JSON list of C-alpha atoms in Angstrom, two decimals:
[
{"chain": "A", "resi": 1, "resn": "UNK", "atom": "CA", "xyz": [-13.80, 0.71, 1.35]},
{"chain": "A", "resi": 2, "resn": "UNK", "atom": "CA", "xyz": [-10.32, 2.20, 1.53]},
{"chain": "A", "resi": 3, "resn": "UNK", "atom": "CA", "xyz": [-8.13, 1.65, 4.56]},
{"chain": "A", "resi": 4, "resn": "UNK", "atom": "CA", "xyz": [-5.19, 4.03, 4.75]},
{"chain": "A", "resi": 5, "resn": "UNK", "atom": "CA", "xyz": [-2.76, 5.31, 7.32]},
{"chain": "A", "resi": 6, "resn": "UNK", "atom": "CA", "xyz": [-0.31, 6.22, 8.68]},
{"chain": "A", "resi": 7, "resn": "UNK", "atom": "CA", "xyz": [0.49, 2.58, 8.24]},
{"chain": "A", "resi": 8, "resn": "UNK", "atom": "CA", "xyz": [-2.63, 0.44, 8.77]},
{"chain": "A", "resi": 9, "resn": "UNK", "atom": "CA", "xyz": [-0.77, -2.89, 8.92]},
{"chain": "A", "resi": 10, "resn": "UNK", "atom": "CA", "xyz": [0.67, -1.99, 12.33]},
{"chain": "A", "resi": 11, "resn": "UNK", "atom": "CA", "xyz": [-2.83, -2.14, 13.84]},
{"chain": "A", "resi": 12, "resn": "UNK", "atom": "CA", "xyz": [-2.85, -5.41, 15.84]},
{"chain": "A", "resi": 13, "resn": "UNK", "atom": "CA", "xyz": [-6.45, -6.27, 14.90]},
{"chain": "A", "resi": 14, "resn": "UNK", "atom": "CA", "xyz": [-6.64, -4.76, 11.42]},
{"chain": "A", "resi": 15, "resn": "UNK", "atom": "CA", "xyz": [-8.25, -7.78, 9.82]},
{"chain": "A", "resi": 16, "resn": "UNK", "atom": "CA", "xyz": [-10.52, -8.74, 12.70]},
{"chain": "A", "resi": 17, "resn": "UNK", "atom": "CA", "xyz": [-11.78, -5.20, 13.42]},
{"chain": "A", "resi": 18, "resn": "UNK", "atom": "CA", "xyz": [-11.90, -3.62, 9.95]},
{"chain": "A", "resi": 19, "resn": "UNK", "atom": "CA", "xyz": [-11.12, -5.77, 6.92]},
{"chain": "A", "resi": 20, "resn": "UNK", "atom": "CA", "xyz": [-13.08, -8.94, 7.71]},
{"chain": "A", "resi": 21, "resn": "UNK", "atom": "CA", "xyz": [-16.29, -7.09, 8.74]},
{"chain": "A", "resi": 22, "resn": "UNK", "atom": "CA", "xyz": [-16.15, -5.06, 5.50]},
{"chain": "A", "resi": 23, "resn": "UNK", "atom": "CA", "xyz": [-15.72, -8.21, 3.41]},
{"chain": "A", "resi": 24, "resn": "UNK", "atom": "CA", "xyz": [-18.57, -9.91, 5.30]},
{"chain": "A", "resi": 25, "resn": "UNK", "atom": "CA", "xyz": [-20.79, -6.98, 4.22]},
{"chain": "A", "resi": 26, "resn": "UNK", "atom": "CA", "xyz": [-19.85, -7.63, 0.59]},
{"chain": "A", "resi": 27, "resn": "UNK", "atom": "CA", "xyz": [-17.43, -4.71, 0.25]},
{"chain": "A", "resi": 28, "resn": "UNK", "atom": "CA", "xyz": [-14.16, -4.67, -1.68]},
{"chain": "A", "resi": 29, "resn": "UNK", "atom": "CA", "xyz": [-11.30, -3.48, 0.54]},
{"chain": "A", "resi": 30, "resn": "UNK", "atom": "CA", "xyz": [-8.46, -1.34, -0.75]},
{"chain": "A", "resi": 31, "resn": "UNK", "atom": "CA", "xyz": [-5.60, -1.54, 1.74]},
{"chain": "A", "resi": 32, "resn": "UNK", "atom": "CA", "xyz": [-3.13, 1.28, 1.23]},
{"chain": "A", "resi": 33, "resn": "UNK", "atom": "CA", "xyz": [0.25, 0.53, 2.81]},
{"chain": "A", "resi": 34, "resn": "UNK", "atom": "CA", "xyz": [3.89, 1.49, 2.50]},
{"chain": "A", "resi": 35, "resn": "UNK", "atom": "CA", "xyz": [4.73, -2.22, 2.31]},
{"chain": "A", "resi": 36, "resn": "UNK", "atom": "CA", "xyz": [6.70, -2.29, 5.55]},
{"chain": "A", "resi": 37, "resn": "UNK", "atom": "CA", "xyz": [4.76, -5.39, 6.63]},
{"chain": "A", "resi": 38, "resn": "UNK", "atom": "CA", "xyz": [6.95, -7.40, 4.21]},
{"chain": "A", "resi": 39, "resn": "UNK", "atom": "CA", "xyz": [9.90, -7.10, 6.61]},
{"chain": "A", "resi": 40, "resn": "UNK", "atom": "CA", "xyz": [8.04, -7.86, 9.85]},
{"chain": "A", "resi": 41, "resn": "UNK", "atom": "CA", "xyz": [8.00, -11.06, 11.90]},
{"chain": "A", "resi": 42, "resn": "UNK", "atom": "CA", "xyz": [4.27, -11.52, 11.22]},
{"chain": "A", "resi": 43, "resn": "UNK", "atom": "CA", "xyz": [4.69, -11.21, 7.43]},
{"chain": "A", "resi": 44, "resn": "UNK", "atom": "CA", "xyz": [3.48, -14.73, 6.62]},
{"chain": "A", "resi": 45, "resn": "UNK", "atom": "CA", "xyz": [0.37, -14.25, 8.74]},
{"chain": "A", "resi": 46, "resn": "UNK", "atom": "CA", "xyz": [-0.44, -10.95, 6.99]},
{"chain": "A", "resi": 47, "resn": "UNK", "atom": "CA", "xyz": [0.29, -12.52, 3.60]},
{"chain": "A", "resi": 48, "resn": "UNK", "atom": "CA", "xyz": [-2.19, -15.31, 4.29]},
{"chain": "A", "resi": 49, "resn": "UNK", "atom": "CA", "xyz": [-4.87, -12.83, 5.35]},
{"chain": "A", "resi": 50, "resn": "UNK", "atom": "CA", "xyz": [-4.33, -10.73, 2.20]},
{"chain": "A", "resi": 51, "resn": "UNK", "atom": "CA", "xyz": [-5.08, -13.80, 0.09]},
{"chain": "A", "resi": 52, "resn": "UNK", "atom": "CA", "xyz": [-8.71, -12.85, -0.43]},
{"chain": "A", "resi": 53, "resn": "UNK", "atom": "CA", "xyz": [-10.30, -11.87, -3.75]},
{"chain": "A", "resi": 54, "resn": "UNK", "atom": "CA", "xyz": [-12.05, -8.92, -2.06]},
{"chain": "A", "resi": 55, "resn": "UNK", "atom": "CA", "xyz": [-8.79, -7.24, -1.00]},
{"chain": "A", "resi": 56, "resn": "UNK", "atom": "CA", "xyz": [-6.63, -5.04, -3.22]},
{"chain": "A", "resi": 57, "resn": "UNK", "atom": "CA", "xyz": [-3.23, -4.15, -1.74]},
{"chain": "A", "resi": 58, "resn": "UNK", "atom": "CA", "xyz": [-2.07, -0.72, -2.83]},
{"chain": "A", "resi": 59, "resn": "UNK", "atom": "CA", "xyz": [1.58, -0.18, -1.98]},
{"chain": "A", "resi": 60, "resn": "UNK", "atom": "CA", "xyz": [2.30, 3.54, -2.06]},
{"chain": "A", "resi": 61, "resn": "UNK", "atom": "CA", "xyz": [5.83, 4.72, -2.67]},
{"chain": "A", "resi": 62, "resn": "UNK", "atom": "CA", "xyz": [6.30, 8.47, -2.34]},
{"chain": "A", "resi": 63, "resn": "UNK", "atom": "CA", "xyz": [8.99, 10.13, -4.46]},
{"chain": "A", "resi": 64, "resn": "UNK", "atom": "CA", "xyz": [10.24, 12.33, -1.60]},
{"chain": "A", "resi": 65, "resn": "UNK", "atom": "CA", "xyz": [10.52, 9.36, 0.73]},
{"chain": "A", "resi": 66, "resn": "UNK", "atom": "CA", "xyz": [12.38, 7.24, -1.83]},
{"chain": "A", "resi": 67, "resn": "UNK", "atom": "CA", "xyz": [14.77, 10.10, -2.66]},
{"chain": "A", "resi": 68, "resn": "UNK", "atom": "CA", "xyz": [15.70, 10.43, 1.02]},
{"chain": "A", "resi": 69, "resn": "UNK", "atom": "CA", "xyz": [16.68, 6.75, 1.31]},
{"chain": "A", "resi": 70, "resn": "UNK", "atom": "CA", "xyz": [20.31, 5.81, 0.93]},
{"chain": "A", "resi": 71, "resn": "UNK", "atom": "CA", "xyz": [21.33, 3.01, -1.43]},
{"chain": "A", "resi": 72, "resn": "UNK", "atom": "CA", "xyz": [21.18, 0.27, 1.24]},
{"chain": "A", "resi": 73, "resn": "UNK", "atom": "CA", "xyz": [17.75, 1.36, 2.53]},
{"chain": "A", "resi": 74, "resn": "UNK", "atom": "CA", "xyz": [16.33, 1.49, -1.00]},
{"chain": "A", "resi": 75, "resn": "UNK", "atom": "CA", "xyz": [17.90, -1.87, -1.88]},
{"chain": "A", "resi": 76, "resn": "UNK", "atom": "CA", "xyz": [16.40, -3.48, 1.25]},
{"chain": "A", "resi": 77, "resn": "UNK", "atom": "CA", "xyz": [12.99, -1.93, 0.57]},
{"chain": "A", "resi": 78, "resn": "UNK", "atom": "CA", "xyz": [12.98, -3.19, -3.02]},
{"chain": "A", "resi": 79, "resn": "UNK", "atom": "CA", "xyz": [14.13, -6.66, -1.87]},
{"chain": "A", "resi": 80, "resn": "UNK", "atom": "CA", "xyz": [11.24, -6.86, 0.62]},
{"chain": "A", "resi": 81, "resn": "UNK", "atom": "CA", "xyz": [8.73, -5.63, -1.97]},
{"chain": "A", "resi": 82, "resn": "UNK", "atom": "CA", "xyz": [10.08, -8.06, -4.55]},
{"chain": "A", "resi": 83, "resn": "UNK", "atom": "CA", "xyz": [9.62, -10.95, -2.11]},
{"chain": "A", "resi": 84, "resn": "UNK", "atom": "CA", "xyz": [6.08, -9.77, -1.41]},
{"chain": "A", "resi": 85, "resn": "UNK", "atom": "CA", "xyz": [5.41, -9.51, -5.17]},
{"chain": "A", "resi": 86, "resn": "UNK", "atom": "CA", "xyz": [6.60, -13.06, -5.76]},
{"chain": "A", "resi": 87, "resn": "UNK", "atom": "CA", "xyz": [4.52, -14.37, -2.84]},
{"chain": "A", "resi": 88, "resn": "UNK", "atom": "CA", "xyz": [1.49, -12.30, -3.89]},
{"chain": "A", "resi": 89, "resn": "UNK", "atom": "CA", "xyz": [1.59, -13.61, -7.46]},
{"chain": "A", "resi": 90, "resn": "UNK", "atom": "CA", "xyz": [1.84, -17.15, -6.08]},
{"chain": "A", "resi": 91, "resn": "UNK", "atom": "CA", "xyz": [-1.19, -16.63, -3.83]},
{"chain": "A", "resi": 92, "resn": "UNK", "atom": "CA", "xyz": [-3.24, -14.65, -6.42]},
{"chain": "A", "resi": 93, "resn": "UNK", "atom": "CA", "xyz": [-3.24, -11.54, -4.24]},
{"chain": "A", "resi": 94, "resn": "UNK", "atom": "CA", "xyz": [-4.54, -8.47, -6.06]},
{"chain": "A", "resi": 95, "resn": "UNK", "atom": "CA", "xyz": [-1.86, -5.78, -5.66]},
{"chain": "A", "resi": 96, "resn": "UNK", "atom": "CA", "xyz": [-0.21, -2.80, -7.28]},
{"chain": "A", "resi": 97, "resn": "UNK", "atom": "CA", "xyz": [2.59, -0.35, -6.65]},
{"chain": "A", "resi": 98, "resn": "UNK", "atom": "CA", "xyz": [1.62, 3.31, -6.81]},
{"chain": "A", "resi": 99, "resn": "UNK", "atom": "CA", "xyz": [4.56, 5.68, -7.22]},
{"chain": "A", "resi": 100, "resn": "UNK", "atom": "CA", "xyz": [3.40, 9.07, -6.01]},
{"chain": "A", "resi": 101, "resn": "UNK", "atom": "CA", "xyz": [4.77, 12.17, -7.69]},
{"chain": "A", "resi": 102, "resn": "UNK", "atom": "CA", "xyz": [6.74, 10.18, -10.29]},
{"chain": "A", "resi": 103, "resn": "UNK", "atom": "CA", "xyz": [6.39, 9.77, -14.04]},
{"chain": "A", "resi": 104, "resn": "UNK", "atom": "CA", "xyz": [6.56, 6.35, -15.69]},
{"chain": "A", "resi": 105, "resn": "UNK", "atom": "CA", "xyz": [10.10, 7.15, -16.88]},
{"chain": "A", "resi": 106, "resn": "UNK", "atom": "CA", "xyz": [11.23, 8.12, -13.37]},
{"chain": "A", "resi": 107, "resn": "UNK", "atom": "CA", "xyz": [9.81, 4.87, -11.99]},
{"chain": "A", "resi": 108, "resn": "UNK", "atom": "CA", "xyz": [11.51, 2.77, -14.66]},
{"chain": "A", "resi": 109, "resn": "UNK", "atom": "CA", "xyz": [14.84, 4.52, -14.04]},
{"chain": "A", "resi": 110, "resn": "UNK", "atom": "CA", "xyz": [14.56, 4.03, -10.26]},
{"chain": "A", "resi": 111, "resn": "UNK", "atom": "CA", "xyz": [13.79, 0.31, -10.38]},
{"chain": "A", "resi": 112, "resn": "UNK", "atom": "CA", "xyz": [16.04, -0.61, -13.30]},
{"chain": "A", "resi": 113, "resn": "UNK", "atom": "CA", "xyz": [18.35, -3.43, -12.30]},
{"chain": "A", "resi": 114, "resn": "UNK", "atom": "CA", "xyz": [16.55, -4.05, -8.98]},
{"chain": "A", "resi": 115, "resn": "UNK", "atom": "CA", "xyz": [14.63, -7.23, -8.09]},
{"chain": "A", "resi": 116, "resn": "UNK", "atom": "CA", "xyz": [11.42, -5.19, -8.32]},
{"chain": "A", "resi": 117, "resn": "UNK", "atom": "CA", "xyz": [11.91, -4.57, -12.05]},
{"chain": "A", "resi": 118, "resn": "UNK", "atom": "CA", "xyz": [10.30, -7.87, -13.09]},
{"chain": "A", "resi": 119, "resn": "UNK", "atom": "CA", "xyz": [6.99, -6.81, -11.51]},
{"chain": "A", "resi": 120, "resn": "UNK", "atom": "CA", "xyz": [6.64, -3.70, -13.64]},
{"chain": "A", "resi": 121, "resn": "UNK", "atom": "CA", "xyz": [3.16, -4.70, -14.86]},
{"chain": "A", "resi": 122, "resn": "UNK", "atom": "CA", "xyz": [1.96, -3.92, -11.32]},
{"chain": "A", "resi": 123, "resn": "UNK", "atom": "CA", "xyz": [3.34, -0.34, -11.39]},
{"chain": "A", "resi": 124, "resn": "UNK", "atom": "CA", "xyz": [1.19, 2.76, -11.56]},
{"chain": "A", "resi": 125, "resn": "UNK", "atom": "CA", "xyz": [2.76, 6.19, -11.64]},
{"chain": "A", "resi": 126, "resn": "UNK", "atom": "CA", "xyz": [0.82, 9.08, -10.16]},
{"chain": "A", "resi": 127, "resn": "UNK", "atom": "CA", "xyz": [2.53, 12.25, -11.30]},
{"chain": "A", "resi": 128, "resn": "UNK", "atom": "CA", "xyz": [0.21, 14.51, -9.33]},
{"chain": "A", "resi": 129, "resn": "UNK", "atom": "CA", "xyz": [-1.69, 14.14, -6.13]},
{"chain": "A", "resi": 130, "resn": "UNK", "atom": "CA", "xyz": [-3.40, 16.84, -4.19]},
{"chain": "A", "resi": 131, "resn": "UNK", "atom": "CA", "xyz": [-2.76, 17.75, -0.59]},
{"chain": "A", "resi": 132, "resn": "UNK", "atom": "CA", "xyz": [-5.49, 15.84, 1.27]},
{"chain": "A", "resi": 133, "resn": "UNK", "atom": "CA", "xyz": [-6.30, 18.96, 3.31]},
{"chain": "A", "resi": 134, "resn": "UNK", "atom": "CA", "xyz": [-7.56, 20.58, 0.08]},
{"chain": "A", "resi": 135, "resn": "UNK", "atom": "CA", "xyz": [-9.90, 17.71, -0.83]},
{"chain": "A", "resi": 136, "resn": "UNK", "atom": "CA", "xyz": [-13.54, 17.80, 0.17]},
{"chain": "A", "resi": 137, "resn": "UNK", "atom": "CA", "xyz": [-14.21, 14.12, 0.89]},
{"chain": "A", "resi": 138, "resn": "UNK", "atom": "CA", "xyz": [-17.69, 13.32, 2.13]},
{"chain": "A", "resi": 139, "resn": "UNK", "atom": "CA", "xyz": [-18.72, 9.99, 3.58]},
{"chain": "A", "resi": 140, "resn": "UNK", "atom": "CA", "xyz": [-18.35, 7.73, 6.57]},
{"chain": "A", "resi": 141, "resn": "UNK", "atom": "CA", "xyz": [-14.92, 7.23, 8.02]},
{"chain": "A", "resi": 142, "resn": "UNK", "atom": "CA", "xyz": [-13.08, 6.23, 11.13]},
{"chain": "A", "resi": 143, "resn": "UNK", "atom": "CA", "xyz": [-11.13, 9.01, 12.77]},
{"chain": "A", "resi": 144, "resn": "UNK", "atom": "CA", "xyz": [-7.64, 8.52, 14.20]},
{"chain": "A", "resi": 145, "resn": "UNK", "atom": "CA", "xyz": [-9.19, 8.11, 17.64]},
{"chain": "A", "resi": 146, "resn": "UNK", "atom": "CA", "xyz": [-11.12, 5.06, 16.36]},
{"chain": "A", "resi": 147, "resn": "UNK", "atom": "CA", "xyz": [-14.54, 6.77, 16.44]},
{"chain": "A", "resi": 148, "resn": "UNK", "atom": "CA", "xyz": [-16.88, 6.48, 13.48]},
{"chain": "A", "resi": 149, "resn": "UNK", "atom": "CA", "xyz": [-17.72, 9.82, 11.84]},
{"chain": "A", "resi": 150, "resn": "UNK", "atom": "CA", "xyz": [-19.90, 11.03, 9.02]},
{"chain": "A", "resi": 151, "resn": "UNK", "atom": "CA", "xyz": [-19.71, 14.13, 6.87]},
{"chain": "A", "resi": 152, "resn": "UNK", "atom": "CA", "xyz": [-16.68, 15.88, 5.47]},
{"chain": "A", "resi": 153, "resn": "UNK", "atom": "CA", "xyz": [-13.20, 14.78, 6.49]},
{"chain": "A", "resi": 154, "resn": "UNK", "atom": "CA", "xyz": [-11.50, 17.60, 8.37]}
]
């Protein structure tokens, strides 16, 4: 099961309402996040809950978003993500960084000399991704209003 946002980690009962029930049913959970949880007050609580072999944390970093950050914002973001990486490795958390709209070379150039550079084995560059409105995704999903739906995502 894939849990995406907006930013799913801001949901106050994310684990209790969505992740834990999925794991109890034997499902693997892919949690797609922008990684902002790494700078929040409840970081250690979230970190502990992510320490489950049935959870994969997918941190998405969009090229356009990164390009619009100034040096300080980018530095702070990479510091937070580096701290998470160190903690995640220590707790055996399954995670990866997915750089959207960027080639491997662009990613390497962007993170060169930053604290995030030493976690390069967790990087995945996605040079192309389609506009979600053009994808025909069929299945069961939870709409933004919290209601369960089935069929094609609209």
